[in-house]
Amino acid sequence: MPSKTFVPAFKAHVGDWEYYLCLMSYAQVGREINFAYELGGNKDLGTMIQRGIGDRTEQITQYLLTNEHRFLGSLVVAAWGGHPEYIPLEMDDTAEQGMLSGVDREFGVLTFDGTHQFFALDGQHRLRAIKDAIKKNPDLGSEDIGVIVVPHFNNEKGRVATRRLFTNINRNAVKTSQQENIALDEDDGYAILTRRFVDEHPFVGQEGVVQVFSKRGTEGELKLATRQVPVGGSAWTTIGVLYDILRTLGYDLDGTMQKLTQRATDDVLDSSYEILTKRLDSLLAATGNLQVRYNGAASPKELRAPKGHEGDGHPFMRPVVQIQVARVVAHVIQQGLLTWDEALERLGALDWRLAAAPFLSVWTETPEGRSKGKMATGKDNATTLHNLLVAHLAPTSRAEIDRAVKGYRALKGKPYPFKVDDLAGRITQPHPVSPPVMSDATSAEDVQPEPDPDDPDLIADVEPGDAEDE
């Protein structure tokens, strides 16, 4: 029978949470508290409730071992399986009259006996450092740290509550990355739907189609994928780019979908998922039949960059193209230039090869010709692609086409394959469109603004090693 450890604790309440304030020694922490990945919490996005452990734990370990002024903030720990065993106690106020009046409110002990498992919800780097430090210097085991214990129920409702607590803690403390917010946030509607797409969508949910993790170690090292698909990778896109695509395609969804701090209703989320599914499916079909070709390819890597014929690679396998295509389609529809079906019809008429216009904007040929080359995904290249896509789909004037064509020549130092006259027949005049529906609980000021077109984080698609690889 496992031995019991008793820890003094105050029972407390805030919002809809009941939690416990504890004092534990480093030795107790090292022995009793684990990491979520050890309990199965990081196996997929549906159950992920904790950040991965990064490289900075060694710095904290050395700080504990060498600094006599060492101090660590409290850990936030979740009790796997619900409320931990708590025994209330009463204090005998005999020392001085009234001295303990109110002080013994909700005072007791928590019991650690193996019935529950405890994992660090916030402070996993500190926990790893404590475990490592007391191995090197057992005397540190007698030092103390504050621990806040919250119940965690291993079901969908419990995981939602714990993920929300995690993001609330970190949104107001150490800033979480965009990828972490996408994986964990339970209020941002597009983050919720991005995870749902990865879990449920017939194409996006296939193994390997969306790169979620770029690093997964055996000791909790976990790094979510950025906006880059590695050279030689077979993923269609990354979780961060998928989030941006969905958000861009949701240009007319309920206004609560644009809020970061107030969760949309389940009905809004469900209807938004259905709308975005139809839009993404039709977009994949219009962009060179991407989904069919991906599923039918002997190797998705060959679809992305056929060896020796990289210029024949599929442009919509590249995040920089995915982002600009989504933005341009949303732009021409929001401006009342085309309907959704009209925009996709014109999009489908493009030559879907990297070495073809307008994708030449983000493709640099080698002297051997268009079949060989490498990606060129700087801000100027992405902006030129955006402008040329507008010129191909729905320009509003010859002057707009002329600017796009001249921009290509200035960037590449050679004429664009299409002349202004070639594209002038696509000039379109805007017609009125309806604005997005705003719910009663949402004002225009509450809505998250659209991404800045010049934000380099939305444009960058640099692929380390591309130049050497290609």
Coordinates of C-alpha atoms in Angstrom, one line a residue:
M1 CA 0.0 0.0 0.0
P2 CA 1.5 3.4 -1.0
S3 CA 2.5 5.7 1.9
K4 CA 0.5 8.9 2.5
T5 CA 1.9 12.4 2.4
F6 CA -0.1 15.1 4.2
V7 CA 0.3 18.7 3.0
P8 CA -1.2 21.7 4.8
A9 CA -3.6 23.6 2.6
F10 CA -6.2 26.3 2.5
K11 CA -9.3 25.7 0.5
A12 CA -10.3 28.6 -1.6
H13 CA -12.9 29.7 -4.2
V14 CA -12.7 32.1 -7.2
G15 CA -15.2 32.3 -10.1
D16 CA -16.3 28.7 -10.8
W17 CA -13.1 27.2 -9.5
E18 CA -12.5 25.5 -6.1
Y19 CA -8.7 25.2 -5.4
Y20 CA -6.2 24.7 -2.7
L21 CA -3.2 26.8 -1.5
C22 CA -0.4 24.5 -0.3
L23 CA 3.1 24.6 1.0
M24 CA 5.3 21.7 -0.2
S25 CA 9.0 20.9 0.0
Y26 CA 11.0 20.4 -3.2
A27 CA 11.3 16.7 -2.3
Q28 CA 7.6 16.4 -2.0
V29 CA 7.1 18.2 -5.3
G30 CA 9.7 16.1 -7.0
R31 CA 8.1 12.9 -5.8
E32 CA 4.4 13.7 -6.1
I33 CA 3.9 16.0 -9.1
N34 CA 4.3 14.8 -12.7
F35 CA 4.0 16.2 -16.2
A36 CA 0.9 16.0 -18.4
Y37 CA 2.8 14.0 -21.1
E38 CA 3.4 11.3 -18.5
L39 CA -0.3 11.0 -18.0
G40 CA -1.3 11.0 -21.7
G41 CA -2.3 14.6 -21.8
N42 CA -0.2 15.7 -24.9
K43 CA -0.9 12.8 -27.2
D44 CA -3.1 14.9 -29.5
L45 CA -4.7 18.3 -29.8
G46 CA -7.9 17.0 -28.4
T47 CA -6.4 16.3 -25.1
M48 CA -3.5 18.7 -25.0
I49 CA -3.6 20.8 -21.9
Q50 CA 0.0 21.8 -21.3
R51 CA 2.9 23.4 -23.0
G52 CA 5.9 21.3 -23.9
I53 CA 9.1 21.5 -21.9
G54 CA 11.7 23.7 -23.6
D55 CA 15.5 24.0 -23.4
R56 CA 15.5 26.8 -20.7
T57 CA 15.1 24.3 -17.8
E58 CA 18.9 24.0 -17.5
Q59 CA 19.2 27.7 -16.7
I60 CA 16.6 27.3 -13.9
T61 CA 18.4 24.2 -12.6
Q62 CA 21.7 26.0 -12.4
Y63 CA 20.0 29.0 -10.6
L64 CA 18.7 26.6 -7.9
L65 CA 22.1 25.0 -7.5
T66 CA 24.2 28.1 -7.4
N67 CA 22.2 31.1 -6.3
E68 CA 21.8 31.6 -2.6
H69 CA 19.0 34.1 -3.3
R70 CA 17.1 31.6 -5.3
F71 CA 13.3 31.9 -5.3
L72 CA 10.6 30.3 -7.5
G73 CA 7.0 31.3 -7.9
S74 CA 4.2 29.0 -7.1
L75 CA 3.3 26.0 -9.3
V76 CA -0.2 25.5 -10.5
V77 CA -0.9 21.8 -10.3
A78 CA -4.0 19.9 -11.5
A79 CA -5.3 16.8 -9.7
W80 CA -6.0 14.2 -12.4
G81 CA -9.3 12.6 -11.6
G82 CA -11.1 15.5 -10.0
H83 CA -11.1 16.9 -6.5
P84 CA -8.2 15.7 -4.3
E85 CA -8.8 14.3 -0.9
Y86 CA -9.1 17.2 1.5
I87 CA -9.6 16.9 5.3
P88 CA -10.7 20.2 7.1
L89 CA -9.1 20.9 10.4
E90 CA -10.0 23.2 13.3
M91 CA -7.4 25.2 15.3
D92 CA -7.7 25.5 19.1
D93 CA -7.5 29.2 19.7
T94 CA -6.0 29.1 23.2
A95 CA -2.8 31.2 22.7
E96 CA -4.5 34.6 22.7
Q97 CA -8.1 35.5 22.5
G98 CA -9.3 36.0 18.9
M99 CA -5.9 35.5 17.4
L100 CA -7.0 32.8 15.0
S101 CA -10.5 34.3 14.4
G102 CA -11.0 33.9 10.6
V103 CA -7.5 32.6 10.0
D104 CA -8.5 28.9 10.3
R105 CA -11.3 29.4 7.7
E106 CA -11.2 26.4 5.3
F107 CA -7.9 25.2 6.7
G108 CA -7.0 21.5 6.4
V109 CA -4.7 19.0 4.7
L110 CA -4.4 17.4 1.3
T111 CA -3.6 13.8 1.1
F112 CA -1.2 12.4 -1.5
D113 CA -1.6 8.7 -1.4
G114 CA -1.5 7.5 -5.0
T115 CA -5.3 7.8 -5.5
H116 CA -4.8 10.9 -7.6
Q117 CA -2.1 11.9 -10.0
F118 CA -0.9 15.5 -10.0
F119 CA 0.6 17.3 -13.0
A120 CA 2.0 20.7 -13.5
L121 CA -0.5 22.9 -15.4
D122 CA 1.7 26.0 -15.1
G123 CA 5.3 25.9 -14.0
Q124 CA 6.5 22.7 -15.7
H125 CA 9.9 24.3 -16.5
R126 CA 10.3 25.0 -12.7
L127 CA 9.1 21.5 -11.9
R128 CA 11.6 19.9 -14.3
A129 CA 14.4 22.1 -12.8
I130 CA 13.4 21.1 -9.2
K131 CA 13.5 17.4 -10.1
D132 CA 16.9 17.8 -11.8
A133 CA 18.4 20.0 -9.0
I134 CA 17.6 17.7 -6.1
K135 CA 19.1 14.8 -8.0
K136 CA 22.4 16.8 -8.0
N137 CA 22.0 18.3 -4.5
P138 CA 19.6 16.3 -2.3
D139 CA 19.8 19.0 0.4
L140 CA 17.6 21.2 -1.8
G141 CA 14.8 18.8 -1.1
S142 CA 14.0 20.5 2.2
E143 CA 13.4 23.9 0.6
D144 CA 9.8 25.0 0.1
I145 CA 7.6 26.2 -2.8
G146 CA 4.0 27.3 -2.9
V147 CA 1.6 25.0 -4.9
I148 CA -1.9 25.8 -6.1
V149 CA -3.9 22.7 -6.7
V150 CA -7.0 22.6 -9.0
P151 CA -9.1 19.6 -9.9
H152 CA -8.9 18.2 -13.4
F153 CA -11.5 15.9 -14.8
N154 CA -10.3 13.8 -17.8
N155 CA -13.4 14.4 -20.0
E156 CA -14.2 16.9 -22.6
K157 CA -15.8 19.4 -20.2
G158 CA -12.8 19.0 -17.8
R159 CA -10.2 19.4 -20.6
V160 CA -12.0 22.6 -21.8
A161 CA -12.0 24.0 -18.3
T162 CA -8.3 23.2 -17.8
R163 CA -7.2 24.5 -21.2
R164 CA -9.1 27.8 -20.5
L165 CA -7.4 28.1 -17.1
F166 CA -4.0 27.5 -18.8
T167 CA -4.5 30.2 -21.4
N168 CA -6.0 32.6 -18.9
I169 CA -2.9 32.2 -16.7
N170 CA -0.4 32.6 -19.5
R171 CA -2.2 35.3 -21.5
N172 CA -1.8 37.5 -18.4
A173 CA 1.8 36.3 -17.6
V174 CA 4.3 34.8 -19.9
K175 CA 2.9 35.3 -23.3
T176 CA 2.0 32.2 -25.1
S177 CA 2.9 31.8 -28.8
Q178 CA 0.3 31.9 -31.5
Q179 CA 0.7 28.2 -32.1
E180 CA 0.2 27.5 -28.4
N181 CA -3.0 29.6 -28.3
I182 CA -4.3 27.8 -31.4
A183 CA -3.7 24.4 -29.7
L184 CA -5.1 25.4 -26.3
D185 CA -7.4 28.4 -26.5
E186 CA -11.1 27.7 -25.6
D187 CA -12.4 31.2 -26.3
D188 CA -10.9 32.1 -29.7
G189 CA -13.5 30.6 -32.1
Y190 CA -11.0 30.1 -34.9
A191 CA -8.6 28.3 -32.6
I192 CA -11.4 25.9 -31.6
L193 CA -12.4 25.3 -35.2
T194 CA -8.7 24.8 -36.3
R195 CA -8.4 22.0 -33.8
R196 CA -11.8 20.6 -35.0
F197 CA -10.6 20.6 -38.6
V198 CA -7.4 18.8 -37.6
D199 CA -9.6 16.2 -35.7
E200 CA -12.6 15.8 -38.0
H201 CA -12.1 17.2 -41.6
P202 CA -11.9 14.4 -44.2
F203 CA -8.8 15.9 -45.8
V204 CA -7.2 18.2 -43.2
G205 CA -7.7 15.5 -40.5
Q206 CA -5.7 12.9 -42.3
E207 CA -2.4 11.9 -40.7
G208 CA 0.4 14.2 -41.9
V209 CA -1.7 16.7 -43.9
V210 CA -1.3 19.4 -41.3
Q211 CA 2.0 19.7 -39.5
V212 CA 1.1 20.2 -35.8
F213 CA 4.4 19.4 -34.1
S214 CA 7.9 20.2 -35.3
K215 CA 9.5 18.4 -32.3
R216 CA 8.4 15.8 -29.8
G217 CA 10.8 14.4 -27.3
T218 CA 10.7 11.5 -24.8
E219 CA 11.1 13.8 -21.8
G220 CA 8.3 16.3 -22.5
E221 CA 10.1 18.3 -25.2
L222 CA 7.3 19.6 -27.4
K223 CA 7.4 22.3 -30.0
L224 CA 4.4 23.2 -32.1
A225 CA 5.0 23.8 -35.8
T226 CA 5.5 27.3 -36.9
R227 CA 4.4 28.6 -40.3
Q228 CA 7.1 26.7 -42.2
V229 CA 6.9 23.3 -43.9
P230 CA 10.4 21.9 -43.8
V231 CA 12.3 21.2 -47.0
G232 CA 11.4 17.7 -48.0
G233 CA 8.3 17.8 -45.9
S234 CA 5.0 16.1 -47.0
A235 CA 2.5 18.2 -45.1
W236 CA 0.1 20.4 -47.0
T237 CA 0.3 23.2 -44.4
T238 CA 1.0 23.9 -40.8
I239 CA -1.5 24.5 -37.9
G240 CA -0.6 28.2 -37.8
V241 CA -1.3 28.8 -41.5
L242 CA -4.5 26.7 -41.3
Y243 CA -5.7 29.0 -38.6
D244 CA -5.0 32.1 -40.8
I245 CA -6.7 30.5 -43.8
L246 CA -9.9 29.7 -41.8
R247 CA -10.0 33.1 -40.2
T248 CA -9.6 34.8 -43.6
L249 CA -12.3 32.6 -45.2
G250 CA -14.6 33.4 -42.3
Y251 CA -15.0 37.0 -43.5
D252 CA -18.7 37.1 -43.0
L253 CA -19.3 34.8 -40.0
D254 CA -21.0 35.9 -36.8
G255 CA -19.1 38.7 -35.1
T256 CA -18.4 36.6 -32.0
M257 CA -16.1 34.4 -34.1
Q258 CA -13.7 37.4 -34.2
K259 CA -13.4 37.7 -30.5
L260 CA -10.5 36.3 -28.6
T261 CA -11.9 36.5 -25.0
Q262 CA -15.5 35.5 -25.4
R263 CA -16.4 32.0 -26.7
A264 CA -19.0 31.9 -29.5
T265 CA -22.0 29.7 -28.7
D266 CA -22.0 26.1 -29.8
D267 CA -24.6 26.8 -32.4
V268 CA -22.4 29.5 -33.9
L269 CA -19.3 27.3 -33.8
D270 CA -21.2 24.4 -35.5
S271 CA -22.6 26.6 -38.2
S272 CA -19.2 28.3 -38.8
Y273 CA -17.6 24.9 -39.1
E274 CA -20.1 23.8 -41.7
I275 CA -19.6 27.0 -43.7
L276 CA -15.8 26.9 -43.5
T277 CA -15.8 23.2 -44.5
K278 CA -17.7 24.0 -47.7
R279 CA -15.5 26.9 -48.5
L280 CA -12.2 25.1 -47.8
D281 CA -13.4 22.1 -49.8
S282 CA -14.3 24.2 -52.8
L283 CA -11.1 26.2 -52.5
L284 CA -9.0 23.0 -52.5
A285 CA -10.9 21.9 -55.7
A286 CA -10.3 25.3 -57.4
T287 CA -6.6 25.4 -56.6
G288 CA -5.5 22.8 -59.1
N289 CA -7.6 20.0 -57.5
L290 CA -5.2 20.0 -54.6
Q291 CA -7.0 17.5 -52.4
V292 CA -7.5 14.9 -55.1
R293 CA -3.9 15.2 -56.3
Y294 CA -2.5 15.0 -52.8
N295 CA -4.4 11.9 -52.0
G296 CA -3.5 10.3 -55.3
A297 CA 0.2 11.2 -55.3
A298 CA 2.7 8.4 -54.7
S299 CA 4.4 10.8 -52.4
P300 CA 3.1 14.3 -51.3
K301 CA 6.8 15.4 -51.4
E302 CA 6.8 14.9 -55.1
L303 CA 3.6 16.9 -55.5
R304 CA 5.2 19.7 -53.5
A305 CA 8.6 19.6 -55.3
P306 CA 9.2 17.0 -58.0
K307 CA 12.9 16.1 -57.9
G308 CA 14.6 17.8 -60.8
H309 CA 11.4 19.5 -61.9
E310 CA 10.6 21.7 -58.9
G311 CA 9.0 24.3 -61.1
D312 CA 6.2 21.8 -61.8
G313 CA 5.5 21.6 -58.1
H314 CA 2.0 22.5 -56.9
P315 CA 1.8 26.1 -55.7
F316 CA -0.9 25.4 -53.2
M317 CA 1.4 23.1 -51.3
R318 CA 3.3 26.3 -50.2
P319 CA 2.1 28.3 -47.2
V320 CA 2.9 31.7 -48.8
V321 CA 0.6 30.9 -51.7
Q322 CA -2.1 29.5 -49.5
I323 CA -2.2 32.7 -47.4
Q324 CA -2.2 35.0 -50.4
V325 CA -4.9 33.0 -52.3
A326 CA -7.2 33.0 -49.3
R327 CA -6.7 36.7 -48.7
V328 CA -7.3 37.7 -52.4
V329 CA -10.4 35.5 -52.6
A330 CA -11.8 37.1 -49.4
H331 CA -10.8 40.6 -50.7
V332 CA -12.6 40.4 -54.1
I333 CA -15.7 39.0 -52.4
Q334 CA -15.8 41.5 -49.6
Q335 CA -15.3 44.4 -52.1
G336 CA -18.3 43.1 -54.0
L337 CA -16.2 42.4 -57.1
L338 CA -17.1 38.7 -57.5
T339 CA -19.3 36.1 -55.9
W340 CA -17.7 33.1 -54.2
D341 CA -18.5 30.9 -57.2
E342 CA -17.2 33.5 -59.7
A343 CA -13.9 34.0 -57.7
L344 CA -13.3 30.2 -57.6
E345 CA -14.0 29.8 -61.3
R346 CA -11.4 32.4 -62.2
L347 CA -9.0 30.9 -59.7
G348 CA -9.4 27.5 -61.2
A349 CA -8.5 28.8 -64.6
L350 CA -4.9 29.6 -63.5
D351 CA -2.0 27.4 -64.4
W352 CA -1.3 25.6 -61.1
R353 CA 2.5 25.2 -61.4
L354 CA 5.1 27.1 -59.4
A355 CA 6.9 28.1 -62.6
A356 CA 3.7 29.6 -64.1
A357 CA 2.2 33.1 -63.7
P358 CA 1.3 34.5 -61.2
F359 CA 3.2 32.1 -58.9
L360 CA 6.5 33.1 -60.5
S361 CA 6.4 35.9 -58.0
V362 CA 7.5 33.6 -55.3
W363 CA 9.7 31.3 -57.5
T364 CA 13.2 32.0 -58.6
E365 CA 14.5 30.1 -61.6
T366 CA 18.0 28.8 -61.8
P367 CA 20.0 29.2 -65.0
E368 CA 19.0 25.7 -66.1
G369 CA 15.4 27.0 -66.7
R370 CA 12.0 26.9 -65.1
S371 CA 12.1 23.3 -64.1
K372 CA 14.7 24.0 -61.4
G373 CA 14.8 26.8 -58.9
K374 CA 13.9 27.7 -55.3
M375 CA 11.2 29.6 -53.3
A376 CA 11.5 33.3 -52.9
T377 CA 9.1 34.2 -50.1
G378 CA 10.1 37.6 -48.8
K379 CA 7.6 40.4 -48.2
D380 CA 8.1 42.0 -51.7
N381 CA 7.5 38.6 -53.4
A382 CA 4.4 37.9 -51.3
T383 CA 3.0 41.4 -52.0
T384 CA 3.7 41.0 -55.7
L385 CA 1.9 37.7 -55.8
H386 CA -1.1 39.2 -54.0
N387 CA -1.3 42.1 -56.5
L388 CA -1.0 39.8 -59.5
L389 CA -3.6 37.4 -58.1
V390 CA -6.0 40.4 -57.9
A391 CA -5.1 41.4 -61.5
H392 CA -5.9 37.8 -62.6
L393 CA -9.2 37.5 -60.7
A394 CA -10.9 40.8 -60.4
P395 CA -8.9 44.0 -61.1
T396 CA -10.9 47.3 -61.0
S397 CA -8.9 49.2 -63.6
R398 CA -6.2 49.0 -66.2
A399 CA -4.1 51.1 -63.8
E400 CA -4.3 48.5 -61.1
I401 CA -3.2 45.8 -63.6
D402 CA -0.4 48.0 -64.8
R403 CA 0.9 48.6 -61.3
A404 CA 0.9 44.8 -60.6
V405 CA 2.7 44.0 -63.9
K406 CA 5.3 46.8 -63.3
G407 CA 5.8 45.6 -59.7
Y408 CA 6.7 42.1 -61.1
R409 CA 9.2 43.6 -63.6
A410 CA 10.8 45.7 -60.8
L411 CA 11.1 42.7 -58.6
K412 CA 12.3 40.2 -61.1
G413 CA 14.0 42.4 -63.7
K414 CA 12.0 40.9 -66.7
P415 CA 8.6 41.3 -68.3
Y416 CA 5.6 39.5 -66.8
P417 CA 4.3 36.7 -69.1
F418 CA 0.9 38.5 -69.3
K419 CA 0.5 42.0 -70.7
V420 CA -2.1 44.5 -69.4
D421 CA -4.3 43.9 -72.4
D422 CA -4.3 40.2 -71.6
L423 CA -5.8 40.9 -68.2
A424 CA -8.0 43.9 -69.0
G425 CA -11.0 41.7 -69.9
R426 CA -11.3 40.7 -66.2
I427 CA -11.8 44.3 -65.0
T428 CA -14.8 44.2 -62.6
Q429 CA -16.8 47.0 -60.9
P430 CA -17.8 46.5 -57.3
H431 CA -21.4 46.0 -56.2
P432 CA -22.8 46.4 -52.6
V433 CA -22.3 43.6 -50.2
S434 CA -23.7 42.9 -46.7
P435 CA -21.4 43.3 -43.7
P436 CA -20.8 40.4 -41.3
V437 CA -23.7 39.6 -38.9
M438 CA -23.0 41.0 -35.4
S439 CA -24.7 39.3 -32.4
D440 CA -26.4 41.3 -29.7
A441 CA -23.5 40.7 -27.3
T442 CA -20.9 42.0 -29.7
S443 CA -20.1 45.6 -30.8
A444 CA -17.9 46.6 -33.7
E445 CA -15.2 47.7 -31.2
D446 CA -15.1 44.2 -29.7
V447 CA -14.2 42.5 -32.9
Q448 CA -10.7 41.4 -33.6
P449 CA -9.3 43.4 -36.5
E450 CA -8.4 41.8 -39.8
P451 CA -4.7 40.9 -40.2
D452 CA -2.4 43.7 -41.4
P453 CA -1.5 42.9 -45.0
D454 CA 2.0 44.1 -44.3
D455 CA 2.5 42.0 -41.2
P456 CA 5.7 40.0 -42.0
D457 CA 4.4 37.2 -39.7
L458 CA 1.5 36.7 -42.1
I459 CA 3.7 36.7 -45.2
A460 CA 6.9 35.0 -44.2
D461 CA 7.2 31.4 -45.5
V462 CA 10.9 31.1 -45.3
E463 CA 12.0 27.5 -45.5
P464 CA 15.4 27.0 -43.9
G465 CA 17.7 25.1 -46.2
D466 CA 15.7 25.7 -49.3
A467 CA 18.6 27.3 -51.2
E468 CA 20.9 24.5 -50.3
D469 CA 18.3 21.8 -50.9
E470 CA 17.2 23.1 -54.3

